[in-house]
Structures are given as structure tokens and as C-alpha cells.
Coordinates of C-alpha atoms in Angstrom, one line a residue:
L24 CA -16.2 -3.8 54.3
K25 CA -14.2 -1.8 56.8
Q26 CA -15.3 0.5 59.6
N27 CA -14.1 4.1 59.7
L28 CA -12.6 4.5 63.2
E29 CA -12.8 8.3 63.1
H30 CA -16.5 8.3 62.4
P31 CA -18.2 5.4 64.2
G32 CA -21.1 3.9 62.2
S33 CA -19.4 4.8 58.9
Y34 CA -18.2 2.1 56.5
F35 CA -16.6 2.0 53.1
S36 CA -15.9 -0.7 50.6
F37 CA -13.9 -1.1 47.4
Q38 CA -14.3 -3.7 44.7
S39 CA -12.3 -4.3 41.5
K40 CA -12.7 -6.8 38.7
A41 CA -10.6 -7.5 35.7
E42 CA -11.2 -9.7 32.7
I43 CA -8.6 -10.5 30.1
T44 CA -9.1 -12.3 26.8
V45 CA -6.0 -13.3 24.8
G46 CA -6.2 -14.3 21.2
D47 CA -3.9 -15.0 18.3
G48 CA -3.3 -12.2 15.8
D49 CA -1.3 -12.1 12.6
L50 CA 0.5 -8.8 11.7
L51 CA 2.1 -7.7 8.4
L52 CA 5.2 -5.6 8.9
G53 CA 7.1 -3.8 6.2
R54 CA 10.7 -4.5 5.6
P55 CA 13.4 -2.5 3.7
G56 CA 12.9 -3.0 0.0
G57 CA 9.1 -3.1 0.2
E58 CA 8.9 -6.7 1.3
L59 CA 6.3 -7.8 3.8
M60 CA 7.0 -10.0 6.8
E61 CA 4.2 -11.9 8.6
V62 CA 4.6 -11.9 12.4
R63 CA 2.4 -13.8 14.8
G64 CA 1.3 -11.8 17.7
K65 CA -1.4 -11.7 20.4
I66 CA -4.5 -9.5 20.7
Y67 CA -5.4 -8.6 24.3
D68 CA -8.9 -7.6 25.3
Y69 CA -9.1 -5.9 28.8
Y70 CA -12.2 -5.3 30.8
V71 CA -11.6 -3.5 34.2
E72 CA -14.4 -2.5 36.6
S73 CA -13.8 -0.6 39.8
A74 CA -16.4 0.4 42.4
S75 CA -16.4 2.2 45.7
Q76 CA -19.1 2.8 48.3
S77 CA -19.4 4.6 51.6
I78 CA -22.2 4.2 54.2
S79 CA -22.7 6.9 56.8
G80 CA -25.3 9.1 58.4
D81 CA -22.9 11.9 58.1
S82 CA -23.6 14.2 55.2
A83 CA -19.9 14.6 54.6
Y84 CA -19.9 11.1 53.1
H85 CA -21.3 10.4 49.6
S86 CA -21.6 7.2 47.6
T87 CA -19.5 7.0 44.5
F88 CA -19.3 4.6 41.6
L89 CA -16.8 4.2 38.8
S90 CA -18.3 2.5 35.8
P91 CA -16.6 -0.3 33.9
A92 CA -14.0 0.6 31.3
R93 CA -13.0 -1.5 28.3
R94 CA -10.0 -1.4 26.2
S95 CA -8.9 -3.5 23.2
C96 CA -5.8 -3.1 21.0
E97 CA -3.2 -5.2 19.4
D98 CA -0.2 -6.0 21.7
N99 CA -1.2 -3.1 24.0
V100 CA -0.5 -2.8 27.7
L101 CA -2.6 -1.0 30.3
Q102 CA -1.0 2.1 31.9
D103 CA -0.4 2.3 35.6
S104 CA -3.7 3.1 37.4
S105 CA -4.1 5.7 40.1
F106 CA -5.0 2.8 42.4
T107 CA -2.7 0.4 44.1
L108 CA -3.7 -3.1 45.0
F109 CA -2.7 -4.1 48.6
P110 CA -2.9 -7.8 49.6
Q111 CA -4.6 -8.2 52.9
D112 CA -2.6 -10.2 55.5
S113 CA 0.0 -11.1 52.8
E114 CA -2.7 -13.0 50.9
L115 CA -4.3 -11.7 47.7
C116 CA -8.1 -12.3 48.1
Y117 CA -10.3 -12.8 45.0
K118 CA -13.8 -13.4 44.0
D119 CA -14.8 -17.0 43.3
S120 CA -18.2 -18.0 41.8
R121 CA -18.5 -20.6 44.5
S122 CA -17.8 -18.3 47.5
P123 CA -19.0 -14.9 48.7
L124 CA -17.0 -11.8 47.7
S125 CA -13.8 -11.6 49.5
P126 CA -12.5 -8.2 50.5
V127 CA -9.9 -6.7 48.2
G128 CA -8.4 -3.5 49.4
L129 CA -8.1 -0.9 46.7
L130 CA -6.8 2.3 48.1
P131 CA -6.0 5.6 46.3
Q132 CA -2.4 6.2 45.4
S133 CA -1.4 9.8 45.6
S134 CA 2.2 9.8 44.5
G135 CA 4.7 7.0 43.9
R136 CA 4.3 3.5 45.2
Q137 CA 3.5 3.0 48.8
G138 CA 4.8 0.1 50.9
H139 CA 4.7 -3.2 49.0
G140 CA 1.7 -2.4 46.9
L141 CA 1.2 -3.6 43.3
S142 CA 0.2 -1.4 40.4
R143 CA -2.8 -2.4 38.4
K144 CA -0.4 -3.4 35.6
E145 CA 1.5 -5.7 37.9
S146 CA -1.6 -7.1 39.5
I147 CA -3.1 -8.0 36.2
S148 CA 0.1 -9.7 35.2
Q149 CA -0.2 -11.7 38.4
I150 CA -3.7 -12.7 37.5
V151 CA -2.7 -13.8 34.0
E152 CA 0.1 -16.0 35.4
N153 CA -2.0 -17.5 38.3
S154 CA -5.1 -19.3 37.2
D155 CA -6.4 -19.3 40.8
L156 CA -6.7 -15.6 40.8
Q157 CA -8.7 -15.4 37.5
I158 CA -12.4 -14.4 37.8
P159 CA -14.7 -16.7 35.8
F160 CA -16.5 -14.8 33.0
M161 CA -20.1 -14.3 34.0
E162 CA -21.3 -13.7 30.4
A163 CA -19.9 -13.8 26.9
R164 CA -19.0 -10.4 25.6
A165 CA -19.7 -9.4 22.0
S166 CA -16.8 -8.5 19.7
T167 CA -18.5 -5.1 19.1
P168 CA -18.5 -3.1 22.3
V169 CA -21.1 -0.6 21.2
N170 CA -24.4 -2.0 22.7
S171 CA -27.1 -1.1 25.1
E172 CA -24.8 -1.7 28.0
F173 CA -22.3 0.8 26.7
D174 CA -25.0 3.3 25.9
S175 CA -26.5 3.1 29.4
R176 CA -23.1 3.6 31.0
T177 CA -22.3 6.7 28.9
D178 CA -25.7 8.2 29.3
S179 CA -26.6 7.5 32.9
S180 CA -23.2 7.6 34.6
E181 CA -22.9 11.3 35.4
D182 CA -19.9 10.7 37.7
M183 CA -17.8 9.1 35.0
P184 CA -15.4 11.7 33.6
Q185 CA -15.5 12.3 29.8
D186 CA -11.7 11.7 29.5
S187 CA -12.0 8.2 30.9
I188 CA -14.6 7.4 28.2
G189 CA -12.3 8.7 25.5
T190 CA -9.3 6.8 26.8
F191 CA -10.8 3.4 27.4
E192 CA -14.2 2.9 25.7
L193 CA -13.5 4.9 22.5
E194 CA -10.0 3.6 22.0
G195 CA -11.2 0.0 22.4
L196 CA -14.0 0.7 19.9
K197 CA -11.6 2.1 17.3
C198 CA -9.8 -1.2 17.3
K199 CA -13.1 -3.2 16.7
L200 CA -14.9 -1.2 14.0
D201 CA -16.9 -3.0 11.4
L202 CA -20.1 -2.2 9.4
G203 CA -22.2 -3.3 12.3
N204 CA -21.0 -0.6 14.7
C205 CA -19.4 2.1 12.6
L206 CA -22.6 4.3 12.6
Q207 CA -22.7 4.2 16.4
A208 CA -19.0 4.9 16.5
L209 CA -19.6 7.9 14.3
S210 CA -22.3 9.2 16.6
L211 CA -19.9 8.8 19.6
A212 CA -17.1 10.6 17.7
R213 CA -19.4 13.6 17.1
K214 CA -20.5 13.6 20.8
Y215 CA -17.0 13.5 22.2
K216 CA -15.3 15.3 19.3
R217 CA -13.0 12.4 18.5
K218 CA -11.6 13.0 15.0
D219 CA -9.5 9.9 15.0
L220 CA -12.6 7.7 15.7
Q221 CA -14.6 9.5 13.1
Q222 CA -11.9 8.9 10.4
A223 CA -11.6 5.3 11.5
A224 CA -15.3 4.8 11.0
F225 CA -15.2 6.6 7.6
K226 CA -12.3 4.3 6.5
V227 CA -14.3 1.2 7.3
M228 CA -17.3 2.5 5.4
S229 CA -15.2 3.7 2.5
D230 CA -13.4 0.4 2.1
N231 CA -16.8 -1.4 1.9
Y232 CA -18.6 1.5 0.1
F233 CA -21.1 -0.5 -2.0
Q234 CA -22.3 -2.4 1.1
V235 CA -22.9 0.9 2.9
L236 CA -24.6 2.2 -0.2
R237 CA -27.1 -0.7 -0.2
D238 CA -27.9 -0.5 3.5
P239 CA -30.7 2.2 4.0
E240 CA -30.4 1.9 7.7
L241 CA -26.7 2.9 7.4
Y242 CA -26.5 5.1 4.4
G243 CA -29.8 6.8 5.1
R244 CA -28.6 8.0 8.4
L245 CA -25.4 9.6 7.1
K246 CA -25.3 13.3 6.5
A247 CA -24.7 14.6 2.9
D248 CA -21.2 15.8 3.7
E249 CA -20.4 12.5 5.3
R250 CA -21.5 10.6 2.2
D251 CA -19.3 12.8 0.0
Q252 CA -16.4 12.4 2.4
I253 CA -16.7 8.6 2.4
Q254 CA -16.8 8.5 -1.4
R255 CA -13.8 10.9 -1.7
L256 CA -11.8 8.8 0.7
R257 CA -12.3 5.8 -1.5
M258 CA -10.7 7.6 -4.4
K259 CA -7.8 9.0 -2.4
G260 CA -4.4 7.5 -3.1
R261 CA -2.1 6.6 -5.9
R262 CA -3.8 5.5 -9.2
Y263 CA -2.4 2.7 -11.2
L264 CA -2.7 1.4 -14.7
I265 CA -4.3 -2.1 -14.4
V266 CA -4.6 -4.7 -17.1
A267 CA -6.8 -7.7 -17.2
D268 CA -5.2 -10.5 -19.2
M269 CA -8.4 -12.3 -20.3
D270 CA -7.7 -15.7 -22.0
P271 CA -10.8 -17.9 -22.3
Q272 CA -8.6 -20.8 -23.5
E273 CA -6.8 -20.9 -20.2
T274 CA -8.1 -22.0 -16.8
S275 CA -6.6 -19.0 -15.2
S276 CA -6.4 -15.3 -16.0
M277 CA -4.8 -12.4 -14.0
L278 CA -4.9 -8.7 -13.2
Y279 CA -1.6 -6.9 -13.4
Y280 CA -0.7 -3.4 -12.3
Y281 CA 2.0 -1.1 -13.9
D282 CA 4.5 0.8 -11.8
D283 CA 5.3 3.8 -13.9
Y284 CA 8.2 4.8 -11.5
K285 CA 10.1 1.6 -12.3
D286 CA 8.5 0.7 -15.6
T287 CA 7.6 -2.8 -14.3
W288 CA 4.5 -5.0 -14.3
H289 CA 3.4 -6.9 -11.2
P290 CA 0.5 -9.4 -10.5
L291 CA -2.4 -8.0 -8.6
S292 CA -5.1 -10.7 -8.4
S293 CA -6.2 -13.9 -10.1
I294 CA -9.5 -13.7 -12.0
P295 CA -12.1 -16.2 -10.8
K296 CA -12.9 -18.9 -13.4
E297 CA -16.6 -17.8 -13.5
V298 CA -15.5 -14.4 -14.8
I299 CA -13.1 -15.6 -17.5
S300 CA -15.0 -15.4 -20.8
K301 CA -14.9 -14.4 -24.4
G302 CA -16.5 -11.0 -25.5
C303 CA -16.6 -9.6 -21.9
A304 CA -16.8 -5.9 -21.1
M305 CA -15.1 -3.9 -18.3
C306 CA -15.2 -0.5 -16.6
T307 CA -14.5 1.1 -13.2
M308 CA -16.8 3.1 -10.9
D309 CA -16.1 4.4 -7.4
N310 CA -12.8 2.4 -7.4
Y311 CA -14.5 -0.9 -8.1
L312 CA -13.9 -3.0 -11.2
F313 CA -17.0 -4.3 -13.0
I314 CA -16.8 -7.2 -15.5
A315 CA -19.8 -8.2 -17.6
V316 CA -19.3 -11.8 -18.7
G317 CA -19.6 -12.4 -22.4
C318 CA -19.8 -16.1 -23.4
N319 CA -18.8 -19.0 -21.2
G320 CA -17.8 -22.5 -22.2
L321 CA -15.7 -24.2 -24.8
E322 CA -15.1 -22.7 -28.3
R323 CA -17.6 -25.0 -29.9
D324 CA -20.2 -24.6 -27.2
L325 CA -20.2 -20.9 -26.1
K326 CA -23.2 -19.8 -24.1
P327 CA -24.0 -16.0 -23.7
S328 CA -24.1 -15.0 -20.0
K329 CA -26.0 -12.3 -18.1
N330 CA -23.7 -12.4 -15.1
V331 CA -21.7 -9.4 -13.9
F332 CA -18.9 -9.5 -11.3
C333 CA -17.4 -6.8 -9.1
Y334 CA -13.8 -6.6 -7.7
N335 CA -12.9 -4.4 -4.7
P336 CA -9.1 -3.6 -4.8
V337 CA -9.1 -2.4 -1.2
T338 CA -10.3 -5.7 0.2
G339 CA -9.3 -8.0 -2.6
I340 CA -12.8 -9.5 -2.7
W341 CA -14.6 -10.6 -5.9
K342 CA -18.4 -10.6 -5.8
E343 CA -21.2 -11.3 -8.2
I344 CA -23.8 -8.6 -8.5
S345 CA -27.3 -8.7 -9.9
P346 CA -27.3 -10.1 -13.5
M347 CA -28.4 -8.1 -16.5
N348 CA -31.8 -8.6 -18.1
E349 CA -30.2 -9.8 -21.3
A350 CA -27.0 -11.6 -22.2
R351 CA -24.7 -9.1 -24.0
P352 CA -21.5 -10.5 -25.5
H353 CA -19.3 -7.8 -26.9
C354 CA -21.3 -5.0 -25.3
K355 CA -19.7 -1.8 -23.9
L356 CA -19.8 -1.0 -20.2
V357 CA -19.5 2.7 -19.2
A358 CA -19.9 4.5 -15.9
L359 CA -21.8 7.8 -15.7
Q360 CA -22.9 9.8 -12.7
G361 CA -23.0 6.8 -10.3
Y362 CA -24.6 4.3 -12.7
L363 CA -23.3 1.6 -15.0
Y364 CA -24.6 1.4 -18.6
A365 CA -24.4 -1.8 -20.6
I366 CA -24.7 -0.6 -24.3
G367 CA -25.8 -2.9 -27.1
G368 CA -23.9 -6.1 -27.7
E369 CA -24.0 -8.8 -30.3
C370 CA -27.3 -8.4 -32.3
L371 CA -28.7 -6.0 -29.6
Y372 CA -29.7 -2.4 -29.7
T373 CA -31.1 -2.2 -26.2
V374 CA -29.3 -0.5 -23.3
E375 CA -29.5 -1.3 -19.5
R376 CA -28.6 0.8 -16.5
Y377 CA -27.3 -0.6 -13.2
D378 CA -28.1 1.2 -9.9
P379 CA -25.6 0.1 -7.2
R380 CA -27.9 1.3 -4.4
M381 CA -30.7 -1.0 -5.5
D382 CA -28.4 -3.7 -7.0
R383 CA -30.7 -3.8 -10.1
W384 CA -30.5 -3.4 -13.8
T385 CA -33.3 -1.5 -15.7
F386 CA -33.8 -0.8 -19.4
V387 CA -33.3 2.8 -20.6
A388 CA -33.9 4.3 -24.1
P389 CA -32.5 1.9 -26.8
L390 CA -30.1 2.9 -29.5
P391 CA -31.9 4.9 -32.2
N392 CA -33.3 3.4 -35.4
D393 CA -32.7 -0.2 -34.1
T394 CA -29.0 0.3 -34.5
F395 CA -27.0 -2.8 -33.8
A396 CA -23.9 -1.5 -32.1
V397 CA -21.5 -4.3 -32.9
A398 CA -17.8 -3.8 -32.4
H399 CA -18.5 -0.2 -31.3
K400 CA -16.7 2.1 -28.9
A401 CA -18.3 4.1 -26.1
T402 CA -17.3 6.7 -23.4
A403 CA -18.7 9.3 -21.1
C404 CA -18.0 13.0 -21.4
N405 CA -19.7 16.1 -19.8
G406 CA -22.5 14.0 -18.3
Q407 CA -23.5 12.2 -21.5
L408 CA -22.7 8.9 -23.2
F409 CA -21.1 8.8 -26.7
V410 CA -21.1 5.8 -28.9
S411 CA -19.3 5.4 -32.3
G412 CA -17.3 2.9 -34.4
G413 CA -18.1 -0.5 -35.7
T414 CA -21.4 -0.4 -37.6
L415 CA -21.7 3.2 -36.6
R416 CA -18.5 4.2 -38.4
Y417 CA -20.0 7.4 -39.9
S418 CA -22.0 8.6 -37.0
L419 CA -21.7 9.6 -33.3
L420 CA -24.6 8.8 -30.9
R421 CA -25.1 10.9 -27.9
Y422 CA -27.2 9.9 -24.9
N423 CA -28.6 12.4 -22.4
P424 CA -29.6 10.7 -19.1
K425 CA -31.7 13.7 -18.0
T426 CA -34.1 13.3 -21.0
N427 CA -33.4 9.5 -21.5
S428 CA -32.9 10.1 -25.2
W429 CA -30.4 9.5 -28.0
K430 CA -29.3 12.0 -30.7
E431 CA -27.2 11.3 -33.8
S432 CA -24.6 13.5 -35.5
L433 CA -22.1 13.0 -38.3
I434 CA -18.6 12.1 -37.6
V435 CA -15.4 13.2 -39.3
G436 CA -12.5 10.9 -40.0
T437 CA -11.2 8.1 -42.1
K438 CA -13.0 5.0 -43.2
E439 CA -10.6 3.0 -41.1
R440 CA -12.1 1.2 -38.0
A441 CA -11.9 3.0 -34.7
T442 CA -9.9 0.9 -32.2
E443 CA -10.7 3.0 -29.1
M444 CA -12.5 6.1 -27.9
V445 CA -11.8 7.8 -24.6
A446 CA -12.7 11.2 -22.9
I447 CA -10.6 13.7 -21.0
R448 CA -12.4 16.9 -19.7
N449 CA -14.3 18.4 -22.7
F450 CA -12.6 16.3 -25.4
I451 CA -13.2 12.9 -26.9
Y452 CA -10.2 11.2 -28.5
R453 CA -10.8 8.6 -31.1
F454 CA -7.9 6.4 -32.3
D455 CA -8.3 5.0 -35.9
V456 CA -5.9 2.3 -37.0
N457 CA -4.6 1.6 -40.5
S458 CA -2.7 -1.6 -40.8
S459 CA -0.1 -0.1 -43.2
L460 CA 0.1 3.6 -42.2
G461 CA -0.4 3.6 -38.5
I462 CA -2.6 5.5 -36.0
S463 CA -4.7 8.6 -36.7
V464 CA -6.0 10.5 -33.6
Y465 CA -9.2 12.6 -33.9
R466 CA -10.5 14.9 -31.3
Y467 CA -14.1 16.0 -30.7
H468 CA -15.1 19.0 -28.5
A469 CA -18.2 17.9 -26.7
M470 CA -19.4 21.6 -26.2
A471 CA -18.5 23.0 -29.6
R472 CA -19.4 19.6 -31.3
L473 CA -16.4 19.9 -33.7
W474 CA -14.2 17.0 -35.0
Y475 CA -10.7 17.4 -36.3
E476 CA -7.5 15.4 -36.6
C477 CA -5.0 16.3 -33.9
C478 CA -2.2 13.8 -34.2
S479 CA -0.9 10.8 -36.3
K480 CA 1.8 8.2 -35.8
R481 CA 3.4 6.0 -38.4
L482 CA 3.4 2.5 -37.1
P483 CA 3.3 -0.3 -39.7
C484 CA 1.5 -3.5 -38.9
C485 CA -0.3 -1.8 -36.0
A486 CA -2.6 -4.1 -34.1
A487 CA -5.8 -3.0 -32.3
F488 CA -5.3 -1.7 -28.8
Q489 CA -7.4 -0.4 -25.9
C490 CA -6.9 2.7 -23.7
A491 CA -7.1 4.0 -20.2
T492 CA -6.6 7.5 -18.8
I493 CA -4.8 8.9 -15.8
D494 CA -5.1 12.7 -15.6
D495 CA -3.9 14.0 -19.1
V496 CA -2.2 10.8 -20.1
I497 CA -3.8 8.1 -22.3
Y498 CA -2.2 4.7 -22.1
C499 CA -2.5 2.6 -25.2
V500 CA -2.0 -1.1 -24.5
N501 CA -1.9 -4.3 -26.4
R502 CA 0.4 -7.3 -26.4
Q503 CA 2.9 -5.7 -28.8
F504 CA 3.3 -2.2 -27.1
T505 CA 2.5 0.1 -24.2
M506 CA 2.4 3.7 -25.4
R507 CA 1.6 7.1 -23.7
F508 CA -0.4 9.8 -25.4
L509 CA -0.4 13.2 -23.8
A510 CA -3.9 14.8 -24.2
D511 CA -2.6 18.4 -24.2
E512 CA -5.2 21.0 -25.2
V513 CA -2.7 22.8 -27.4
S514 CA -0.4 20.1 -28.8
P515 CA -1.5 16.5 -28.1
A516 CA 1.0 13.9 -29.1
F517 CA 2.5 10.5 -28.3
V518 CA 5.2 11.0 -25.8
A519 CA 6.5 7.5 -25.1
D520 CA 6.3 4.2 -27.0
D521 CA 9.2 2.3 -25.4
L522 CA 7.4 1.3 -22.2
K523 CA 7.7 -2.3 -21.1
V524 CA 4.9 -4.5 -22.4
L525 CA 3.2 -7.1 -20.2
P526 CA 5.6 -10.0 -20.7
M527 CA 3.3 -12.8 -19.4
A528 CA 0.3 -11.7 -21.5
K529 CA -1.5 -14.5 -23.4
G530 CA -5.1 -13.2 -24.0
V531 CA -6.9 -10.0 -24.7
L532 CA -5.7 -7.1 -22.6
F533 CA -8.3 -4.8 -21.0
P534 CA -6.7 -1.7 -19.4
F535 CA -8.3 0.4 -16.7
V536 CA -7.3 2.5 -13.7
L537 CA -7.8 1.8 -9.9
V538 CA -6.5 3.2 -6.7
L539 CA -4.6 0.5 -4.9
P540 CA -3.9 0.4 -1.1
E541 CA -0.3 0.8 0.0
K542 CA 1.7 -2.3 0.8
G543 CA 1.1 -3.7 4.2
T544 CA -2.4 -2.1 4.6
L545 CA -4.6 -4.6 6.5
Q546 CA -8.1 -5.3 5.3
T547 CA -10.8 -3.6 7.3
P548 CA -13.6 -5.8 8.7
V549 CA -16.7 -6.3 6.7

């Protein structure tokens, strides 16, 4: 506390406090050739608080206060402040919890460095190196800086410039986003028009989309366009052909992805042993992989299972979701309009629908006439489900979710078994296999309801295969070949059958498509 000599009776004081937390942090850096290198680094958390006060009867003097500012980033360094720290009498005074506040002169710095003063950056470095100068933490600070303390500062501190909030508070918040604070961060991003903070909050919610979907406090407070943007962000990126090599006889099975630029296969993730089963079913929805477990156990003691698992390729996390009401070995799993449908199964004609928001399975209309859809094929097209093949060789079943009803129509084709059925735009493509002649491809227009043969391929000793679609290309995959079929509206045809097969495959191959994060992308907090 110093006396102003020009105005007797007037006093002013300055106070500054800095807290620094240093923690270990691991970084992934990309190297030439696409390799990743792990580098050990440090994460610095800064908390700087400055306050000034003047006491005078003169109306020319007013009290001022600068609120605390917080900043947190990886390996970041504070910029030089507009204040210079001057040691008094060649000694740097500090606040100790056992002694009263010692005066620390903090004077404005107009231009350049004056005298032998220290910048804030230098003074903080001095504090870090000298334990005697460090201020004991008065309270533990949460990892999420959005709390009532932050809100009170931003709302009640009218003297605090908006730019300083954006520079310190919001930057620090962007580095600490998780599902616990992303909604508050989104609110602040709207208030201060920070697009970078808004996109960062959307990224966290998109990476953990189903958790957001199941949280009414979070999802219910999002605007409709924000919900759409989060969902679109999840599907943004390069799509890959993925294959699950499911071998119940082995203790380990794997997911592999195909790089069509280099015609190479690469491992993606191991499949948990609880998921490995015989007669399982798979499909993708909102860039998640869902696997309905078929039968677990040894060959002589197989037990049907109701369990369903979910894999998030963005975070690499496997999770078990709510089990089905009935065990369904050899069922078909199809995604339609934000729901999963488990259709039929061994000696079953019932159908269940999974709601990801409620994490619950409920029965819908069963297959008509107590039809046992064993070894059948199913797909979704134009907002409806289509089921054929197996015991339904001569008919095509169509399910309308709006009316919760099934309708049956005749099917055109050979008496050979259908190995796969997929949909692209308004067309359904059915692949029939003849062990001696090869493959016949039939196409069905879902609007015109017309079947006709569109392509054939001679392939002696052709084994059954399964398909996955990327844009207009249908990938046909088994352990003997990987082929591409171009689903052109005018002249559909096989365009490549010399693609590399999965060399390490041992079990049944289930192909599907997922958007994978780029190499080096760090997992967002949950």
C-alpha cells in the first residue's frame, strides 16, 4: 500500500497471484511415411490473477479490479503481459500462507522494458524455479474450468474486457472439453461468437455421439440444427471397407480395413472374446459397428446369446449395449432411420427394434404367416426393410415402419440360393450363386417393384460371399476373392476381381463400411 504524494490521503495497491500446475502428457507426432512417434511432453495449467485498488476522496480516482484469467494448453507459454514486475529493494516479495500479504509492486508498462523489471513470462519462470516464491494452492481446482466461479466472473465483472475472456478463459476451456462441460462451452461459444470453440464442442459430442444421444440433459438442450451438425460431423471423413474375421474356434479374432489406394489390408482392432461367436450378425449405424452375438461356447456346447456389442471406431472403444429380448443365432441386423432391426433367426419369426436413445429393444410386427427366416438376406431401401432368400426363396417381404406391417410379393430369379442382397439408392441387388456356373445378379426397383437380371459372371466353384457398399461400388468379399461390382444405373457390371484378398483370414468374413479417423488423431475425452 503506497501513498500518492501528489494527492495526500490517496493510496493505491496492486496484487498479483500466479498458480502453475505441471503434469505429464504423451503426444503422438506423425513422421514421413505415415508412421507415428510417441513423444513425452508436459501439460501446463496457468492461473493468473491481478487486482488493483485506489482509495481517495477525490472523485478523479476510481476503484478497478481485473478478474482472474485461466489458460491451459499443451506445451504452451504465456505471452508477455502489459505489466512489469519490479522487485522492491532488490528483493522479490511474495505471499506466504503463514504471513500477511507482502507488497508486490505491479506497475503498468507502456512501451518496452523499463529499468531492470521482469516481464510476467520471466517472473513466472522465476517462480517455477524457486520453490520459496511459489504460492500455496488455497483450493483444489477442477479439471473442467466451466463452473459457478467462472460464470460469476463472466456475468458480474463488467470491467473485464471481452477480448481477455476469449484469450484466456475460452482458450483454456477448449483444451479441456469433455461431455461434462461441452454444453456450457457451446453456450459460451454462442455468446462470444467463438466458432473454434463451437466446433471443438461439436467434435467431442460427435466422437461420443451415442452417449450424447442417451443424455436428455445434454441432447434435449441442443437445437435441431446442432443435432444434425453433430451427426453429420460423425460421418465426415474417408470411408473404408472393413472386414471382421470371425473365427469361433480361435481365442482371438480381428477387424481389418482395406486401403483401396494401395490395395492392402491392415489390422484395425481385436475383437473381444465375449463378442466372438458362431452365427453372429453385424451392421453399422451412425458410424458405429453393432454385433449381435450368435452362439457362445464350444462346438459341442453352444449356447444362444442375447448379447449385443457396439464398437466406436473414433475412440476405439467396445461396449455392451442392452441385450435383445430373445437369443437370435443367424438373424439379420439392419439399420433403418436411426433404429436397429434384428430380424428372425434360427427357428424365429419375431422381429425386434433397438432405440439407441433409450438403449432398449422392443418387439415390432413379426414376419408374416409365421415365416421362419432361416439363412435369409435383408437390407433397407427407400425407408423400408426387405427380406428374401433362404426359406423365402420365392418371395420378397417388405416392412413399412410407419404402419408396422409386412407385405409379401413374388420374386423373380433362379432357384439357386441368394448369397447376398444389398441396396443402392432405389435399387436392390441380389447375388445368386451357382457352384458350377457362377454368379447371377438380379436388380429390383423399389418404386416400380420390378425384378430383372442385370449381370452375370462365370466363376466355377464360386463360394458364398457377403457384400458392403461405398457410393456406387459393391464389394464382394470372401476368403477366396475380393471383387468390385459397379452398380451403374445403365450398365451394372463387375469391374475388378483381382483385388488382394485378406491374407490372414481364418474364419467367416463380415464386410461393412466405417469412417476411420486420420492417423495421429488423439482420442477426445469421454
